[in-house]
Amino acid sequence: MLNRKNNELSLYNPFGELEEFRKRFFAEPFGFFGRDFLAEFQTDIRDEGDAYVMEADLPGFRKEDIKVDISNDIMTIRAERRSKRDEKDSGGKYICCERSYGSYSRQFDLTGIKAEDIKAKYDNGVLTMTLPKKEHAVPESRRIEIE
């Protein structure tokens, strides 16, 4: 092909798109899904009447690597994974290393939640939290005597 602007000859590579796909899929840190693929962990929240139950998927983390902090009615769940690169082949080099590492966090508004009574449990890669609701104060009604 002749590039008319620069009068240069460029060669067409029919496998260029396939090669680019392969590079993105295998070579980049998070592959085909892009860098934001693991930026957040997924959560489910159920209303159980007197409390909410939240389940957060955090597979591959140790309980010690998960921190839950509360400040000003905001709960922050933070999980950090460190990559240990001790295992190698006989030549001392990795053949393939697909494990991700980094810090992941999400924040949740605790308005209407009794923060002091929150309970958390981590089992089989799922953080389960029970978030008890605050009891709504029933407005007291009364009559004011006029003097």
PDB file of C-alpha atoms in Angstrom:
ATOM      1  CA  MET A   1       0.000   0.000   0.000  1.00  0.00           C
ATOM      2  CA  LEU A   2       1.225   3.484  -0.785  1.00  0.00           C
ATOM      3  CA  ASN A   3       0.736   6.154   1.843  1.00  0.00           C
ATOM      4  CA  ARG A   4       0.056   9.244  -0.283  1.00  0.00           C
ATOM      5  CA  LYS A   5       0.871  11.768   2.473  1.00  0.00           C
ATOM      6  CA  ASN A   6       4.426  10.599   3.026  1.00  0.00           C
ATOM      7  CA  ASN A   7       4.911   8.638  -0.196  1.00  0.00           C
ATOM      8  CA  GLU A   8       5.935   5.662   1.934  1.00  0.00           C
ATOM      9  CA  LEU A   9       5.222   2.051   1.213  1.00  0.00           C
ATOM     10  CA  SER A  10       3.623   0.173   4.108  1.00  0.00           C
ATOM     11  CA  LEU A  11       3.095  -3.562   4.188  1.00  0.00           C
ATOM     12  CA  TYR A  12      -0.299  -4.953   5.062  1.00  0.00           C
ATOM     13  CA  ASN A  13      -0.231  -7.635   7.743  1.00  0.00           C
ATOM     14  CA  PRO A  14      -3.383  -9.775   7.530  1.00  0.00           C
ATOM     15  CA  PHE A  15      -2.635 -11.223  10.979  1.00  0.00           C
ATOM     16  CA  GLY A  16      -2.062  -7.846  12.667  1.00  0.00           C
ATOM     17  CA  GLU A  17      -5.447  -7.728  14.409  1.00  0.00           C
ATOM     18  CA  LEU A  18      -5.070 -11.296  15.617  1.00  0.00           C
ATOM     19  CA  GLU A  19      -1.594 -10.520  16.952  1.00  0.00           C
ATOM     20  CA  GLU A  20      -2.882  -7.400  18.727  1.00  0.00           C
ATOM     21  CA  PHE A  21      -5.706  -9.446  20.303  1.00  0.00           C
ATOM     22  CA  ARG A  22      -3.179 -12.042  21.499  1.00  0.00           C
ATOM     23  CA  LYS A  23      -0.985  -9.344  23.057  1.00  0.00           C
ATOM     24  CA  ARG A  24      -3.906  -7.778  24.914  1.00  0.00           C
ATOM     25  CA  PHE A  25      -5.308 -11.132  26.034  1.00  0.00           C
ATOM     26  CA  PHE A  26      -2.093 -12.689  27.329  1.00  0.00           C
ATOM     27  CA  ALA A  27       0.463  -9.947  27.878  1.00  0.00           C
ATOM     28  CA  GLU A  28      -1.299  -7.181  29.824  1.00  0.00           C
ATOM     29  CA  PRO A  29      -1.628  -7.550  33.599  1.00  0.00           C
ATOM     30  CA  PHE A  30      -5.378  -8.162  33.545  1.00  0.00           C
ATOM     31  CA  GLY A  31      -5.492  -9.524  30.031  1.00  0.00           C
ATOM     32  CA  PHE A  32      -8.451  -8.936  27.770  1.00  0.00           C
ATOM     33  CA  PHE A  33     -10.610  -7.487  30.555  1.00  0.00           C
ATOM     34  CA  GLY A  34      -8.480  -4.382  31.040  1.00  0.00           C
ATOM     35  CA  ARG A  35      -6.962  -2.851  34.129  1.00  0.00           C
ATOM     36  CA  ASP A  36     -10.269  -2.062  35.862  1.00  0.00           C
ATOM     37  CA  PHE A  37     -11.523  -5.660  35.801  1.00  0.00           C
ATOM     38  CA  LEU A  38     -10.609  -6.315  39.442  1.00  0.00           C
ATOM     39  CA  ALA A  39     -10.831  -2.723  40.662  1.00  0.00           C
ATOM     40  CA  GLU A  40     -13.906  -3.548  42.763  1.00  0.00           C
ATOM     41  CA  PHE A  41     -15.187  -6.692  44.357  1.00  0.00           C
ATOM     42  CA  GLN A  42     -18.802  -7.713  43.900  1.00  0.00           C
ATOM     43  CA  THR A  43     -21.364  -7.516  46.710  1.00  0.00           C
ATOM     44  CA  ASP A  44     -24.932  -8.666  47.307  1.00  0.00           C
ATOM     45  CA  ILE A  45     -27.115  -6.995  49.951  1.00  0.00           C
ATOM     46  CA  ARG A  46     -30.347  -8.573  51.252  1.00  0.00           C
ATOM     47  CA  ASP A  47     -32.978  -7.001  53.480  1.00  0.00           C
ATOM     48  CA  GLU A  48     -33.747  -9.464  56.280  1.00  0.00           C
ATOM     49  CA  GLY A  49     -36.287  -7.239  58.071  1.00  0.00           C
ATOM     50  CA  ASP A  50     -34.388  -6.101  61.151  1.00  0.00           C
ATOM     51  CA  ALA A  51     -30.980  -6.172  59.423  1.00  0.00           C
ATOM     52  CA  TYR A  52     -29.246  -6.126  56.064  1.00  0.00           C
ATOM     53  CA  VAL A  53     -26.948  -8.993  55.145  1.00  0.00           C
ATOM     54  CA  MET A  54     -24.112  -8.145  52.809  1.00  0.00           C
ATOM     55  CA  GLU A  55     -21.985 -10.746  51.059  1.00  0.00           C
ATOM     56  CA  ALA A  56     -18.778  -9.561  49.392  1.00  0.00           C
ATOM     57  CA  ASP A  57     -16.825 -11.866  47.089  1.00  0.00           C
ATOM     58  CA  LEU A  58     -13.152 -11.737  48.067  1.00  0.00           C
ATOM     59  CA  PRO A  59     -11.695 -15.038  46.827  1.00  0.00           C
ATOM     60  CA  GLY A  60      -8.009 -15.683  47.349  1.00  0.00           C
ATOM     61  CA  PHE A  61      -7.623 -13.273  50.258  1.00  0.00           C
ATOM     62  CA  ARG A  62      -6.606 -14.231  53.756  1.00  0.00           C
ATOM     63  CA  LYS A  63      -8.750 -12.944  56.621  1.00  0.00           C
ATOM     64  CA  GLU A  64      -5.750 -10.919  57.853  1.00  0.00           C
ATOM     65  CA  ASP A  65      -5.608  -9.060  54.504  1.00  0.00           C
ATOM     66  CA  ILE A  66      -9.171  -7.704  54.831  1.00  0.00           C
ATOM     67  CA  LYS A  67      -9.841  -4.545  56.845  1.00  0.00           C
ATOM     68  CA  VAL A  68     -13.246  -3.026  57.653  1.00  0.00           C
ATOM     69  CA  ASP A  69     -13.229   0.525  58.997  1.00  0.00           C
ATOM     70  CA  ILE A  70     -16.099   2.849  59.941  1.00  0.00           C
ATOM     71  CA  SER A  71     -15.803   6.625  60.023  1.00  0.00           C
ATOM     72  CA  ASN A  72     -18.614   9.214  59.918  1.00  0.00           C
ATOM     73  CA  ASP A  73     -21.308   6.705  58.862  1.00  0.00           C
ATOM     74  CA  ILE A  74     -19.128   5.400  56.005  1.00  0.00           C
ATOM     75  CA  MET A  75     -17.897   1.801  56.078  1.00  0.00           C
ATOM     76  CA  THR A  76     -14.799   1.048  54.013  1.00  0.00           C
ATOM     77  CA  ILE A  77     -13.906  -2.527  53.146  1.00  0.00           C
ATOM     78  CA  ARG A  78     -10.321  -2.836  51.961  1.00  0.00           C
ATOM     79  CA  ALA A  79      -8.531  -5.987  50.842  1.00  0.00           C
ATOM     80  CA  GLU A  80      -4.911  -6.195  49.810  1.00  0.00           C
ATOM     81  CA  ARG A  81      -3.259  -9.071  48.014  1.00  0.00           C
ATOM     82  CA  ARG A  82       0.477  -9.398  47.710  1.00  0.00           C
ATOM     83  CA  SER A  83       2.046 -11.555  45.053  1.00  0.00           C
ATOM     84  CA  LYS A  84       4.677 -13.993  46.285  1.00  0.00           C
ATOM     85  CA  ARG A  85       6.986 -15.031  43.510  1.00  0.00           C
ATOM     86  CA  ASP A  86       8.866 -17.842  45.210  1.00  0.00           C
ATOM     87  CA  GLU A  87       7.874 -20.742  42.959  1.00  0.00           C
ATOM     88  CA  LYS A  88       9.819 -20.921  39.736  1.00  0.00           C
ATOM     89  CA  ASP A  89      10.679 -23.507  37.155  1.00  0.00           C
ATOM     90  CA  SER A  90      14.109 -25.172  37.103  1.00  0.00           C
ATOM     91  CA  GLY A  91      15.574 -22.222  35.187  1.00  0.00           C
ATOM     92  CA  GLY A  92      14.465 -19.748  37.832  1.00  0.00           C
ATOM     93  CA  LYS A  93      11.865 -18.084  35.602  1.00  0.00           C
ATOM     94  CA  TYR A  94       8.112 -18.146  35.566  1.00  0.00           C
ATOM     95  CA  ILE A  95       6.450 -19.906  32.702  1.00  0.00           C
ATOM     96  CA  CYS A  96       3.146 -18.135  33.374  1.00  0.00           C
ATOM     97  CA  CYS A  97       2.121 -15.855  36.236  1.00  0.00           C
ATOM     98  CA  GLU A  98      -1.579 -14.888  36.173  1.00  0.00           C
ATOM     99  CA  ARG A  99      -2.121 -13.953  39.801  1.00  0.00           C
ATOM    100  CA  SER A 100      -3.094 -10.383  40.415  1.00  0.00           C
ATOM    101  CA  TYR A 101      -1.995  -8.231  43.285  1.00  0.00           C
ATOM    102  CA  GLY A 102      -3.059  -4.888  44.560  1.00  0.00           C
ATOM    103  CA  SER A 103      -5.476  -3.151  46.852  1.00  0.00           C
ATOM    104  CA  TYR A 104      -9.243  -3.258  46.380  1.00  0.00           C
ATOM    105  CA  SER A 105     -11.747  -1.200  48.335  1.00  0.00           C
ATOM    106  CA  ARG A 106     -15.371  -0.117  48.436  1.00  0.00           C
ATOM    107  CA  GLN A 107     -17.321   2.237  50.646  1.00  0.00           C
ATOM    108  CA  PHE A 108     -20.875   1.932  51.942  1.00  0.00           C
ATOM    109  CA  ASP A 109     -23.180   4.480  53.577  1.00  0.00           C
ATOM    110  CA  LEU A 110     -24.270   3.342  57.047  1.00  0.00           C
ATOM    111  CA  THR A 111     -27.084   5.844  57.547  1.00  0.00           C
ATOM    112  CA  GLY A 112     -29.838   3.960  59.353  1.00  0.00           C
ATOM    113  CA  ILE A 113     -27.464   1.197  60.568  1.00  0.00           C
ATOM    114  CA  LYS A 114     -26.432   0.473  64.185  1.00  0.00           C
ATOM    115  CA  ALA A 115     -22.699   0.556  63.439  1.00  0.00           C
ATOM    116  CA  GLU A 116     -21.735  -0.669  66.927  1.00  0.00           C
ATOM    117  CA  ASP A 117     -23.640  -3.958  66.367  1.00  0.00           C
ATOM    118  CA  ILE A 118     -22.229  -4.916  62.935  1.00  0.00           C
ATOM    119  CA  LYS A 119     -20.904  -8.474  62.778  1.00  0.00           C
ATOM    120  CA  ALA A 120     -18.557  -9.868  60.124  1.00  0.00           C
ATOM    121  CA  LYS A 121     -17.468 -13.380  59.139  1.00  0.00           C
ATOM    122  CA  TYR A 122     -15.090 -14.508  56.373  1.00  0.00           C
ATOM    123  CA  ASP A 123     -15.467 -18.028  55.003  1.00  0.00           C
ATOM    124  CA  ASN A 124     -14.535 -19.638  51.672  1.00  0.00           C
ATOM    125  CA  GLY A 125     -13.726 -16.328  49.974  1.00  0.00           C
ATOM    126  CA  VAL A 126     -16.953 -14.589  51.020  1.00  0.00           C
ATOM    127  CA  LEU A 127     -17.117 -11.798  53.603  1.00  0.00           C
ATOM    128  CA  THR A 128     -20.582 -11.899  55.192  1.00  0.00           C
ATOM    129  CA  MET A 129     -21.658  -8.929  57.255  1.00  0.00           C
ATOM    130  CA  THR A 130     -24.818  -8.455  59.291  1.00  0.00           C
ATOM    131  CA  LEU A 131     -25.818  -4.794  59.429  1.00  0.00           C
ATOM    132  CA  PRO A 132     -28.600  -4.274  62.030  1.00  0.00           C
ATOM    133  CA  LYS A 133     -31.026  -1.474  61.247  1.00  0.00           C
ATOM    134  CA  LYS A 134     -31.579   1.364  63.695  1.00  0.00           C
ATOM    135  CA  GLU A 135     -34.994   1.283  65.270  1.00  0.00           C
ATOM    136  CA  HIS A 136     -37.077   4.124  64.009  1.00  0.00           C
ATOM    137  CA  ALA A 137     -38.321   6.281  66.837  1.00  0.00           C
ATOM    138  CA  VAL A 138     -42.091   6.398  66.779  1.00  0.00           C
ATOM    139  CA  PRO A 139     -43.082  10.010  67.213  1.00  0.00           C
ATOM    140  CA  GLU A 140     -44.824  10.497  70.485  1.00  0.00           C
ATOM    141  CA  SER A 141     -48.070  12.375  70.223  1.00  0.00           C
ATOM    142  CA  ARG A 142     -49.541  14.407  73.017  1.00  0.00           C
ATOM    143  CA  ARG A 143     -51.794  17.386  73.519  1.00  0.00           C
ATOM    144  CA  ILE A 144     -50.453  20.661  74.819  1.00  0.00           C
ATOM    145  CA  GLU A 145     -52.582  22.414  77.368  1.00  0.00           C
ATOM    146  CA  ILE A 146     -53.112  26.071  76.730  1.00  0.00           C
ATOM    147  CA  GLU A 147     -52.903  28.301  79.800  1.00  0.00           C
TER     148      GLU A 147
END
